[in-house]
Every structure is written in C-alpha cells, then in structure tokens.
CSV table of C-alpha atoms (C1' of nucleotides) in Angstrom, one decimal:
chain,number,residue,atom,x,y,z
A,1,MET,CA,-23.5,110.2,-1.5
A,2,ALA,CA,-26.8,110.8,-3.0
A,3,LEU,CA,-27.0,109.7,-6.7
A,4,GLU,CA,-27.1,106.2,-6.9
A,5,HIS,CA,-30.0,106.5,-4.4
A,6,ALA,CA,-31.9,109.6,-6.6
A,7,ILE,CA,-31.4,106.9,-9.8
A,8,LEU,CA,-32.5,104.5,-7.9
A,9,VAL,CA,-36.0,106.5,-6.9
A,10,SER,CA,-36.1,107.6,-10.0
A,11,LEU,CA,-36.1,104.0,-11.8
A,12,ASP,CA,-38.1,103.0,-9.2
A,13,GLU,CA,-40.6,106.0,-10.3
A,14,ARG,CA,-40.3,104.2,-14.3
A,15,PRO,CA,-37.4,102.3,-15.7
A,16,GLY,CA,-35.2,103.8,-18.7
A,17,THR,CA,-32.0,104.4,-20.4
A,18,GLY,CA,-29.1,106.4,-18.8
A,19,TYR,CA,-29.8,108.7,-21.6
A,20,GLU,CA,-33.6,108.9,-20.6
A,21,LEU,CA,-32.1,109.5,-16.7
A,22,ALA,CA,-30.0,112.0,-17.6
A,23,ARG,CA,-32.7,114.2,-18.8
A,24,ARG,CA,-34.8,113.8,-16.1
A,25,PHE,CA,-31.8,115.1,-14.3
A,26,ASP,CA,-32.1,117.8,-16.0
A,27,LYS,CA,-35.5,118.7,-15.8
A,28,SER,CA,-37.5,117.2,-12.5
A,29,ILE,CA,-34.9,115.4,-9.9
A,30,GLY,CA,-32.2,118.1,-11.4
A,31,PHE,CA,-34.6,120.5,-9.6
A,32,PHE,CA,-33.5,119.0,-6.4
A,33,TRP,CA,-30.6,116.9,-7.6
A,34,ALA,CA,-27.4,118.0,-9.9
A,35,ALA,CA,-25.8,115.3,-12.6
A,36,THR,CA,-24.3,115.3,-15.7
A,37,HIS,CA,-24.3,111.8,-18.1
A,38,GLN,CA,-21.3,110.7,-17.4
A,39,GLN,CA,-22.0,110.7,-13.7
A,40,ILE,CA,-25.4,108.4,-14.4
A,41,TYR,CA,-23.4,106.4,-17.0
A,42,ARG,CA,-19.8,105.6,-14.3
A,43,THR,CA,-22.4,105.3,-11.5
A,44,LEU,CA,-25.1,103.0,-13.4
A,45,LYS,CA,-22.1,100.8,-13.7
A,46,ARG,CA,-21.3,100.4,-10.3
A,47,MET,CA,-24.5,99.7,-9.6
A,48,ASP,CA,-25.1,97.4,-12.4
A,49,GLU,CA,-21.8,95.1,-10.8
A,50,LEU,CA,-23.3,95.7,-7.1
A,51,HIS,CA,-26.6,94.6,-8.7
A,52,TRP,CA,-28.9,97.3,-7.4
A,53,VAL,CA,-30.1,97.8,-10.9
A,54,THR,CA,-30.5,94.9,-14.2
A,55,ALA,CA,-30.0,95.7,-17.5
A,56,GLU,CA,-31.6,94.6,-20.3
A,57,GLU,CA,-29.9,95.0,-23.8
A,58,ILE,CA,-32.2,95.9,-26.1
A,59,THR,CA,-30.4,96.2,-29.6
A,60,GLN,CA,-32.4,98.2,-32.0
A,61,ASP,CA,-32.4,99.3,-35.5
A,62,GLY,CA,-31.4,103.5,-36.8
A,63,ARG,CA,-30.2,103.5,-33.6
A,64,PRO,CA,-28.1,103.2,-31.5
A,65,ASP,CA,-28.8,99.8,-28.8
A,66,LYS,CA,-30.1,101.1,-24.8
A,67,LYS,CA,-29.9,99.3,-21.6
A,68,VAL,CA,-33.1,99.8,-20.4
A,69,TYR,CA,-32.6,99.3,-16.0
A,70,ARG,CA,-34.7,99.0,-13.5
A,71,VAL,CA,-34.2,98.3,-9.6
A,72,SER,CA,-33.9,95.0,-8.4
A,73,GLU,CA,-34.7,93.5,-5.0
A,74,PRO,CA,-30.7,94.6,-3.7
A,75,GLY,CA,-31.5,98.0,-5.0
A,76,ARG,CA,-34.3,99.0,-3.2
A,77,GLN,CA,-32.8,97.4,0.7
A,78,GLU,CA,-30.3,99.6,0.3
A,79,LEU,CA,-32.7,102.5,-0.4
A,80,ARG,CA,-34.5,101.7,2.4
A,81,ARG,CA,-31.6,101.7,4.5
A,82,TRP,CA,-30.4,105.2,3.2
A,83,LEU,CA,-34.0,106.4,4.1
A,84,GLU,CA,-34.3,105.5,7.3
A,85,GLU,CA,-30.3,106.3,7.9
A,86,ALA,CA,-29.8,109.9,9.5
A,87,GLY,CA,-27.7,112.1,7.4
A,88,GLU,CA,-26.3,115.3,7.6
A,89,PRO,CA,-27.8,118.9,6.3
A,90,ALA,CA,-26.6,119.4,3.3
A,91,THR,CA,-23.0,121.2,3.2
A,92,ILE,CA,-23.5,124.9,0.8
A,93,ARG,CA,-21.5,126.4,-1.8
A,94,HIS,CA,-22.7,129.9,-2.3
A,95,ASP,CA,-20.2,131.6,-4.5
A,96,LEU,CA,-22.7,135.1,-5.3
A,97,SER,CA,-22.3,134.8,-1.3
A,98,VAL,CA,-19.0,134.6,-1.7
A,99,LYS,CA,-18.9,137.3,-4.7
A,100,VAL,CA,-21.2,139.4,-1.7
A,101,ARG,CA,-19.5,139.0,0.7
A,102,GLY,CA,-16.0,140.5,-1.2
A,103,ALA,CA,-18.0,142.9,-3.3
A,104,SER,CA,-16.1,146.1,-1.1
A,105,LEU,CA,-12.6,144.6,-2.3
A,106,GLY,CA,-13.8,145.2,-6.6
A,107,ASP,CA,-16.6,147.4,-8.0
A,108,PRO,CA,-19.4,147.1,-5.4
A,109,ASP,CA,-21.7,148.2,-8.7
A,110,GLN,CA,-20.5,144.8,-10.3
A,111,VAL,CA,-21.1,142.9,-7.9
A,112,ALA,CA,-24.9,144.6,-7.4
A,113,ALA,CA,-25.3,143.2,-11.7
A,114,GLU,CA,-24.2,139.5,-10.8
A,115,VAL,CA,-26.9,139.6,-8.4
A,116,ALA,CA,-29.6,141.1,-10.6
A,117,ARG,CA,-28.8,138.6,-13.5
A,118,HIS,CA,-29.0,136.0,-10.5
A,119,ARG,CA,-32.6,137.5,-9.4
A,120,ASP,CA,-34.1,137.0,-12.8
A,121,GLN,CA,-32.7,133.8,-13.9
A,122,HIS,CA,-34.1,132.1,-9.5
A,123,ALA,CA,-37.5,134.5,-10.5
A,124,GLU,CA,-37.9,132.6,-14.0
A,125,ARG,CA,-36.8,129.2,-12.2
A,126,LEU,CA,-39.3,130.1,-10.1
A,127,ASP,CA,-42.2,130.8,-12.9
A,128,VAL,CA,-41.1,127.2,-14.0
A,129,PHE,CA,-41.7,125.3,-10.7
A,130,ARG,CA,-45.5,127.2,-10.1
A,131,ALA,CA,-46.7,126.8,-13.7
A,132,ILE,CA,-45.9,123.1,-13.1
A,133,GLU,CA,-47.1,123.4,-9.6
A,134,LYS,CA,-50.8,124.0,-11.4
A,135,LYS,CA,-50.8,122.0,-13.9
A,136,ASP,CA,-49.4,119.1,-12.3
A,137,PHE,CA,-51.4,119.9,-8.2
A,138,PRO,CA,-53.6,121.7,-9.2
A,139,ASP,CA,-55.5,120.0,-6.1
A,140,PRO,CA,-52.8,119.3,-3.3
A,141,SER,CA,-55.5,118.4,-0.3
A,142,ALA,CA,-56.5,115.2,-2.7
A,143,LEU,CA,-52.5,114.2,-3.0
A,144,HIS,CA,-51.9,111.6,-1.4
A,145,GLY,CA,-48.2,108.5,-0.5
A,146,ARG,CA,-46.0,109.4,-3.8
A,147,ARG,CA,-47.9,111.9,-5.6
A,148,LEU,CA,-47.6,113.9,-2.4
A,149,HIS,CA,-43.6,113.4,-1.7
A,150,GLN,CA,-43.5,114.9,-5.3
A,151,TYR,CA,-45.3,117.5,-4.7
A,152,LEU,CA,-43.6,118.3,-1.3
A,153,VAL,CA,-40.7,118.4,-3.2
A,154,LEU,CA,-41.5,121.1,-5.6
A,155,ARG,CA,-42.6,122.8,-3.2
A,156,GLY,CA,-39.3,123.0,-1.3
A,157,GLY,CA,-38.1,124.3,-4.8
A,158,ILE,CA,-41.0,127.2,-5.2
A,159,ARG,CA,-39.7,127.8,-1.0
A,160,ALA,CA,-36.0,128.2,-2.4
A,161,GLU,CA,-36.3,130.1,-5.3
A,162,GLN,CA,-38.6,132.2,-3.7
A,163,ALA,CA,-35.8,133.3,-0.6
A,164,LEU,CA,-32.9,133.8,-3.1
A,165,VAL,CA,-35.3,136.4,-5.5
A,166,GLU,CA,-36.3,137.6,-2.4
A,167,TRP,CA,-33.4,137.7,-1.4
A,168,CYS,CA,-31.4,138.7,-3.4
A,169,ASP,CA,-33.6,142.2,-4.0
A,170,GLU,CA,-32.8,142.9,-0.5
A,171,VAL,CA,-29.3,143.8,-1.1
A,172,LEU,CA,-30.1,144.8,-4.6
A,173,GLU,CA,-31.8,148.0,-2.2
A,174,ALA,CA,-29.0,148.1,0.2
A,175,MET,CA,-26.6,148.1,-2.3
A,176,ARG,CA,-28.2,151.0,-4.2
A,177,GLY,CA,-29.1,153.1,-1.4
A,178,ASP,CA,-25.0,152.3,0.4
A,179,VAL,CA,-24.4,154.2,-3.1
A,180,ARG,CA,-26.5,156.9,-3.0
A,181,ARG,CA,-25.5,157.6,0.7
A,182,GLU,CA,-21.9,157.4,-0.1
A,183,SER,CA,-22.0,159.8,-3.9
A,184,ARG,CA,-23.9,162.4,-1.1
A,185,GLU,CA,-20.7,162.3,0.8
A,186,ASP,CA,-18.9,162.4,-1.9
A,187,GLY,CA,-21.0,166.3,-2.1
A,188,VAL,CA,-20.5,166.8,1.0
A,189,ARG,CA,-17.0,166.8,1.1
B,1,MET,CA,-14.1,126.8,-8.5
B,2,ALA,CA,-14.6,129.8,-5.0
B,3,LEU,CA,-13.0,128.0,-2.5
B,4,GLU,CA,-9.7,130.2,-3.4
B,5,HIS,CA,-11.7,132.9,-3.8
B,6,ALA,CA,-14.1,133.0,0.0
B,7,ILE,CA,-10.2,132.4,0.6
B,8,LEU,CA,-9.4,135.4,-0.7
B,9,VAL,CA,-11.9,137.9,0.7
B,10,SER,CA,-11.4,136.1,4.5
B,11,LEU,CA,-7.6,137.1,3.8
B,12,ASP,CA,-8.5,139.9,3.0
B,13,GLU,CA,-10.3,141.2,6.2
B,14,ARG,CA,-7.8,139.1,8.2
B,15,PRO,CA,-4.2,136.8,6.9
B,16,GLY,CA,-4.1,133.5,9.1
B,17,THR,CA,-2.9,130.2,9.2
B,18,GLY,CA,-4.6,127.5,7.5
B,19,TYR,CA,-5.5,126.2,11.4
B,20,GLU,CA,-7.4,129.3,11.2
B,21,LEU,CA,-9.3,129.8,7.8
B,22,ALA,CA,-10.1,126.0,9.2
B,23,ARG,CA,-11.9,127.5,12.3
B,24,ARG,CA,-13.3,130.2,10.1
B,25,PHE,CA,-15.1,127.7,7.4
B,26,ASP,CA,-16.5,126.5,10.4
B,27,LYS,CA,-18.4,129.5,11.2
B,28,SER,CA,-18.7,132.6,9.4
B,29,ILE,CA,-18.4,132.1,5.7
B,30,GLY,CA,-18.8,128.7,7.0
B,31,PHE,CA,-22.1,129.5,6.5
B,32,PHE,CA,-22.3,130.1,2.9
B,33,TRP,CA,-19.3,127.8,1.8
B,34,ALA,CA,-17.9,124.5,3.6
B,35,ALA,CA,-14.4,123.6,2.9
B,36,THR,CA,-12.8,121.2,5.4
B,37,HIS,CA,-8.3,122.2,6.5
B,38,GLN,CA,-7.2,119.9,4.0
B,39,GLN,CA,-8.4,121.2,1.2
B,40,ILE,CA,-7.9,124.6,2.7
B,41,TYR,CA,-4.0,123.2,3.1
B,42,ARG,CA,-4.2,122.2,-0.4
B,43,THR,CA,-6.0,125.3,-1.7
B,44,LEU,CA,-2.9,127.4,0.1
B,45,LYS,CA,0.0,125.9,-1.9
B,46,ARG,CA,-1.2,126.3,-5.1
B,47,MET,CA,-1.9,130.2,-4.4
B,48,ASP,CA,0.9,130.1,-2.5
B,49,GLU,CA,2.1,128.8,-6.3
B,50,LEU,CA,0.6,131.6,-8.5
B,51,HIS,CA,1.7,133.9,-5.4
B,52,TRP,CA,-1.3,135.1,-4.7
B,53,VAL,CA,-1.1,135.0,-1.4
B,54,THR,CA,2.4,135.2,0.2
B,55,ALA,CA,3.3,132.8,3.4
B,56,GLU,CA,5.1,134.4,6.5
B,57,GLU,CA,6.7,131.3,8.6
B,58,ILE,CA,6.6,131.9,12.2
B,59,THR,CA,8.8,129.8,13.9
B,60,GLN,CA,7.6,128.8,17.4
B,61,ASP,CA,8.0,127.3,21.0
B,62,GLY,CA,5.8,125.2,22.6
B,63,ARG,CA,4.1,124.4,19.3
B,64,PRO,CA,4.3,123.7,16.2
B,65,ASP,CA,5.2,126.1,13.5
B,66,LYS,CA,2.8,128.3,11.4
B,67,LYS,CA,2.4,130.0,7.9
B,68,VAL,CA,0.5,133.2,7.9
B,69,TYR,CA,-1.0,134.4,4.5
B,70,ARG,CA,-1.4,137.2,3.5
B,71,VAL,CA,-3.5,137.8,0.2
B,72,SER,CA,-0.9,139.8,-2.9
B,73,GLU,CA,-1.4,141.9,-5.1
B,74,PRO,CA,-1.7,139.3,-7.9
B,75,GLY,CA,-4.0,137.8,-5.3
B,76,ARG,CA,-6.5,141.2,-5.3
B,77,GLN,CA,-5.9,140.9,-9.1
B,78,GLU,CA,-7.7,138.2,-9.3
B,79,LEU,CA,-10.2,138.5,-7.2
B,80,ARG,CA,-12.0,142.1,-8.8
B,81,ARG,CA,-11.3,139.4,-11.6
B,82,TRP,CA,-13.8,136.7,-10.6
B,83,LEU,CA,-16.5,138.9,-9.3
B,84,GLU,CA,-16.7,140.7,-12.3
B,85,GLU,CA,-17.1,137.6,-14.0
B,86,ALA,CA,-20.3,136.2,-14.7
B,87,GLY,CA,-21.3,133.1,-13.0
B,88,GLU,CA,-23.9,130.1,-12.9
B,89,PRO,CA,-26.4,129.7,-9.9
B,90,ALA,CA,-25.1,126.9,-7.4
B,91,THR,CA,-26.1,123.4,-8.6
B,92,ILE,CA,-27.7,121.5,-5.6
B,93,ARG,CA,-27.7,118.8,-4.0
B,94,HIS,CA,-30.1,117.9,-1.8
B,95,ASP,CA,-30.1,114.9,0.1
B,96,LEU,CA,-33.4,115.1,2.3
B,97,SER,CA,-35.6,116.4,-0.6
B,98,VAL,CA,-34.1,112.8,-2.3
B,99,LYS,CA,-35.6,111.2,1.0
B,100,VAL,CA,-39.2,112.8,0.8
B,101,ARG,CA,-39.4,112.1,-3.3
B,102,GLY,CA,-38.4,108.3,-1.9
B,103,ALA,CA,-40.5,108.3,1.2
B,104,SER,CA,-43.1,106.3,-0.1
B,105,LEU,CA,-40.2,103.3,-1.3
B,106,GLY,CA,-38.9,102.4,2.8
B,107,ASP,CA,-41.5,103.5,5.5
B,108,PRO,CA,-42.8,107.1,5.1
B,109,ASP,CA,-42.7,107.8,9.5
B,110,GLN,CA,-38.9,107.4,9.0
B,111,VAL,CA,-38.6,109.5,6.4
B,112,ALA,CA,-40.4,112.1,8.5
B,113,ALA,CA,-38.7,111.5,11.2
B,114,GLU,CA,-35.0,112.5,9.3
B,115,VAL,CA,-37.1,115.4,8.3
B,116,ALA,CA,-38.3,116.6,12.0
B,117,ARG,CA,-33.9,116.2,12.7
B,118,HIS,CA,-32.9,117.9,9.8
B,119,ARG,CA,-35.8,121.2,11.1
B,120,ASP,CA,-34.4,121.2,14.0
B,121,GLN,CA,-31.0,121.6,13.4
B,122,HIS,CA,-32.4,123.9,11.0
B,123,ALA,CA,-34.3,125.7,13.4
B,124,GLU,CA,-31.2,125.4,15.7
B,125,ARG,CA,-29.3,128.0,13.0
B,126,LEU,CA,-31.5,129.9,12.5
B,127,ASP,CA,-31.5,131.3,16.0
B,128,VAL,CA,-27.5,131.3,15.6
B,129,PHE,CA,-27.5,133.6,12.9
B,130,ARG,CA,-30.6,135.9,14.9
B,131,ALA,CA,-28.6,136.1,17.8
B,132,ILE,CA,-25.4,136.8,15.2
B,133,GLU,CA,-28.0,139.3,13.3
B,134,LYS,CA,-29.1,141.7,17.0
B,135,LYS,CA,-25.6,141.6,18.3
B,136,ASP,CA,-23.5,142.2,15.6
B,137,PHE,CA,-25.7,144.4,13.8
B,138,PRO,CA,-28.0,146.5,16.1
B,139,ASP,CA,-28.6,148.7,13.7
B,140,PRO,CA,-29.1,147.5,10.0
B,141,SER,CA,-29.4,151.2,8.4
B,142,ALA,CA,-26.1,152.6,9.6
B,143,LEU,CA,-24.1,150.2,8.0
B,144,HIS,CA,-22.5,150.5,4.8
B,145,GLY,CA,-19.5,149.3,2.4
B,146,ARG,CA,-17.6,145.7,4.0
B,147,ARG,CA,-19.8,145.7,6.7
B,148,LEU,CA,-23.1,146.3,5.1
B,149,HIS,CA,-22.0,143.0,2.8
B,150,GLN,CA,-21.3,141.1,5.7
B,151,TYR,CA,-24.3,141.9,7.5
B,152,LEU,CA,-26.2,140.8,3.8
B,153,VAL,CA,-24.5,137.6,3.5
B,154,LEU,CA,-26.1,136.9,7.0
B,155,ARG,CA,-29.2,138.1,5.6
B,156,GLY,CA,-28.6,135.2,3.2
B,157,GLY,CA,-28.4,132.7,5.6
B,158,ILE,CA,-30.8,133.8,7.7
B,159,ARG,CA,-33.3,133.9,5.1
B,160,ALA,CA,-32.3,130.2,3.4
B,161,GLU,CA,-32.7,128.7,7.5
B,162,GLN,CA,-36.2,129.6,7.7
B,163,ALA,CA,-37.7,128.8,4.3
B,164,LEU,CA,-35.7,125.4,4.7
B,165,VAL,CA,-37.6,125.6,8.8
B,166,GLU,CA,-40.9,126.5,6.3
B,167,TRP,CA,-40.7,123.8,4.3
B,168,CYS,CA,-40.1,121.2,6.5
B,169,ASP,CA,-43.2,122.1,8.9
B,170,GLU,CA,-44.9,121.9,5.7
B,171,VAL,CA,-43.8,118.4,4.7
B,172,LEU,CA,-43.9,117.2,8.2
B,173,GLU,CA,-48.5,118.4,8.8
B,174,ALA,CA,-48.5,116.8,4.9
B,175,MET,CA,-47.3,113.6,5.6
B,176,ARG,CA,-49.0,113.3,9.1
B,177,GLY,CA,-52.3,114.2,7.8
B,178,ASP,CA,-51.5,111.6,4.8
B,179,VAL,CA,-51.0,108.5,7.6
B,180,ARG,CA,-54.5,109.7,9.4
B,181,ARG,CA,-56.1,109.2,5.9
B,182,GLU,CA,-54.8,105.9,5.7
B,183,SER,CA,-55.7,104.6,8.8
B,184,ARG,CA,-59.1,106.1,8.5
B,185,GLU,CA,-59.4,104.3,5.0
B,186,ASP,CA,-58.1,101.7,6.4
B,187,GLY,CA,-60.6,101.3,9.3
B,188,VAL,CA,-63.4,101.6,6.2
B,189,ARG,CA,-62.5,98.6,4.5
C,1,DC,C1',-4.5,111.0,32.7
C,2,DT,C1',-7.7,112.1,29.2
C,3,DG,C1',-9.5,115.3,25.7
C,4,DT,C1',-9.5,119.5,23.5
C,5,DC,C1',-6.4,122.4,21.6
C,6,DC,C1',-2.8,124.3,18.1
C,7,DA,C1',-0.5,123.6,13.3
C,8,DT,C1',0.6,120.7,9.4
C,9,DG,C1',1.0,117.5,6.3
C,10,DT,C1',0.4,112.8,2.9
C,11,DA,C1',-1.7,108.8,0.6
C,12,DA,C1',-6.0,106.6,-1.0
C,13,DT,C1',-10.1,106.4,-2.6
C,14,DT,C1',-14.2,108.5,-5.2
C,15,DC,C1',-16.4,112.2,-7.4
C,16,DG,C1',-17.6,115.7,-10.2
C,17,DT,C1',-16.3,118.0,-14.9
C,18,DT,C1',-14.6,118.9,-19.2
C,19,DA,C1',-13.4,117.1,-23.5
C,20,DC,C1',-13.7,114.0,-27.3
C,21,DA,C1',-16.1,110.2,-30.0
C,22,DT,C1',-19.2,108.0,-33.1
C,23,DG,C1',-23.2,107.4,-36.5
C,24,DA,C1',-28.1,106.8,-38.4
C,25,DT,C1',-32.6,110.0,-37.8
C,26,DT,C1',-35.8,113.0,-37.6
C,27,DC,C1',-36.8,117.8,-39.0
C,28,DA,C1',-36.7,122.8,-40.5
D,1,DT,C1',-27.9,121.1,-45.1
D,2,DG,C1',-27.1,122.0,-40.3
D,3,DA,C1',-29.0,121.7,-36.4
D,4,DA,C1',-31.3,118.4,-32.8
D,5,DT,C1',-32.1,113.6,-30.6
D,6,DC,C1',-31.3,109.4,-29.5
D,7,DA,C1',-27.4,106.1,-26.4
D,8,DT,C1',-23.3,105.2,-25.2
D,9,DG,C1',-18.9,106.1,-24.1
D,10,DT,C1',-13.7,106.9,-23.2
D,11,DA,C1',-10.0,109.9,-21.3
D,12,DA,C1',-7.7,113.1,-18.0
D,13,DC,C1',-7.9,115.7,-15.0
D,14,DG,C1',-8.8,118.7,-10.9
D,15,DA,C1',-11.7,118.6,-6.6
D,16,DA,C1',-13.4,116.1,-2.2
D,17,DT,C1',-14.0,113.3,1.3
D,18,DT,C1',-11.6,110.1,5.0
D,19,DA,C1',-8.6,108.0,7.0
D,20,DC,C1',-3.7,108.5,9.1
D,21,DA,C1',0.1,110.8,11.3
D,22,DT,C1',2.6,113.5,14.9
D,23,DG,C1',3.7,115.9,19.1
D,24,DG,C1',3.8,119.8,22.9
D,25,DA,C1',0.6,122.6,26.1
D,26,DC,C1',-3.5,123.1,29.4
D,27,DA,C1',-7.3,122.7,31.7
D,28,DG,C1',-10.3,119.2,34.5
DNA sequence: CTGTCCATGTAATTCGTTACATGATTCA
DNA sequence: TGAATCATGTAACGAATTACATGGACAG
C-alpha cells in the first residue's frame, strides 16, 4: 500500500492538515493517486502512532482546531526504504474495457456512447494537464531534482490521458464501421 | 464494482469453474481486470445467490469435484443494465509515480533502477500483446461483433503498455541527464 | 521425490466507500 | 438566506489482500 508513502511525499513537500492533504489528493497528487478524506484521516492517525509524522495541534477561534502534520525522521527513513524496494506493476481495473468487451451482449451503440463520454472526460483532463505543463514548467530542460520529478509525473499523466483519448477514438471509429457493415448486410439479405 | 460484470462477460464467452476463471484472470481478462481466486470464489457464491449464474456440480474421481458456472437470464439482464449505465473514469493508483515524485527524498539512482525494472516488465507485456494481436487478429478490418470488441480491448492494452514504456524511457533519460548535470556542478564548485 | 496442476475453500486483517455529524465563517 | 469553505471525525459495510489448508495425479 502506498497511500502512506504518497502522504509522506506530499507532507515533505509541505506540512499540512488532513483537510489540506485531502484537497491535494483532489488535484496534483490525485492525478496519480486517489484518496478520500476519510482514508487520509485514518491513515494519518496510524502514521502518527507509528511516529512517521508528528502532529502539532493548533487551536483556532472562529474555525475548528487543526492538526498540522510534518514528516519525522522515522517517516523519512520509511520513505527511503520504500523508494528502494522493488514493487509490482500496478494492478489494472478498467471498467470501460469490460464494457467494450461485453458490448455485443447488450446494445453496442449504448456502449459506444459510454466510450464517447469517457473520451471527452479524458480529453478535458488532458487539457488541464497540458495547461499546467505550459504554466508551471515552461522550460523543462532547465529542471532538476524535485521540480524535475514533479514534471516527469505530470508527463506520465499527459501520456496516459493521451493514450486513453486515442484508444477511445479507435474504439468509436471501429464500432461505427461495424454498425455500417451490419446494416449493409441487413440490406443484402 | 465490476468484478461480477467481468465474470459475467467471461462466463458468457465460455462457462467454467472458479478455478478456470481465476486462470483467465491471469491472462486475457487479467490484462484489464485483476482478480485473485479468493475474490472470484467469493463473488461467484454471491452471484449464485443472486441467481445471476447457475452452478452445475460435477463429481470427479482422481481430482476434486468442481462446479461449472454459466450465466443465467437474470445475469444477462444485469449485464445489459450495467453496460448502459454511466460509469466514472477509473481511479488511478500508480505507485511508480509516487516513487518518481519522491525520488529526491531518497537515492534517485535507486528510483531510476526501479523505473528501469518496470520499463522492462511493460516492454515484455507489450511484446506478448503484440504477439497475440498478430496471431489472433491478422486482419482487423474484417472483424465485427464480439471478435471486434475483443480486439479493441487488446488494442487498449497495447496502447497502455506502449505509453508506459515510453514514459519510463522519458523518465530514465531525464534522470540520467540530471545526474550528469549535478556531477558537472560538483566539479565546478 | 519434488514440484506443479486441479479445485475448493476458511480466516484474519486491512483497505476503500458511503453516509452521517458538527459548527462557525464568508461570500453571493 | 443559502451555499461553500474550513476542519475533524464516527460508523457501517463491502472489497481486497494474505496466509493457511486439503489431497490426489502426474511429470521430470
């Protein structure tokens, strides 16, 4: 499990509260690791017990008290250990592929519509990523260290979304062709 | 959750035992949906209770008895319902990206080595997929219906693995460049 | 005679999801 | 006046992971 490690990486970049982390997991980090606020709170609690992070309680008035977490030395050690550990390739669970593969058991046009929906969502994401790339990393060749690594992860997101958009387009075209062929055969019969 | 739907699709293509399904999830279907035999047995049991599948018990001697499952009408209905339902884009959990993003907190060279390992695994998978493509789908333009849909899912696997290999290469090149730059700066200091 | 294949499962634990709850503040 | 933001959490449930267990057949 890498949620704790994703949190360690994020907290090392900048200490923060569970709430703040949850919002980071809605954007930047969330582009390659999904997590809800409940998962994050639960995990932070456990990490605190393991002394991987320290919590500084800050009483506020006008708004709820908060706990600012920072990575501690044992946490940094754990991260280093994990970074060098060999991991398995990510397990894939791709609903849309299941739907495409099962399309002929239902209405293929409906499945195609679903593919089109996903295509648009991925295209939107791709635009977002490309906008971030342009704005935050205008000169990639000058990057190094942490900034370079952030950029490379973003590049991964761009490549992944692009591949998905292209695949959806391939599927849509092929399925449209299949419908045309079928109706032509109907006409011949 | 789509495990039950992946099972329905697979059982519709060919009835089989839990054990057999587990092996299909190690190959073809497993290329886009991962599942272990425990997950499959548990899910099959539940699906049987819901009458989505029927189980035919076959006593054997010399080897354990087995249950051959087939999709029943309510199961086919459920599949049709699910196929037309709008789903969310898959949630991503990509360990390797977390490692790349955190590389500067450990030894970047070690992380690069891990990226190289993954690159090779993805390249191997890509070769497997391409071999299947050549062997099972020599003339894609002639495909239609179920065979077309199987082919399209395979195409998705090919595109995904290709994108991953290319990304790993980009990461490796950039990280090598970064090391060179750092050591040059060391020399200047 | 060791290991892999067939075939099924239980048990324990962790992880992920969804819903519910609180309560002041700020902005439209 | 109502919605969103900040900030934390509990509770319940469902899903996934990992380990353990059985036992004959057959190949190297």
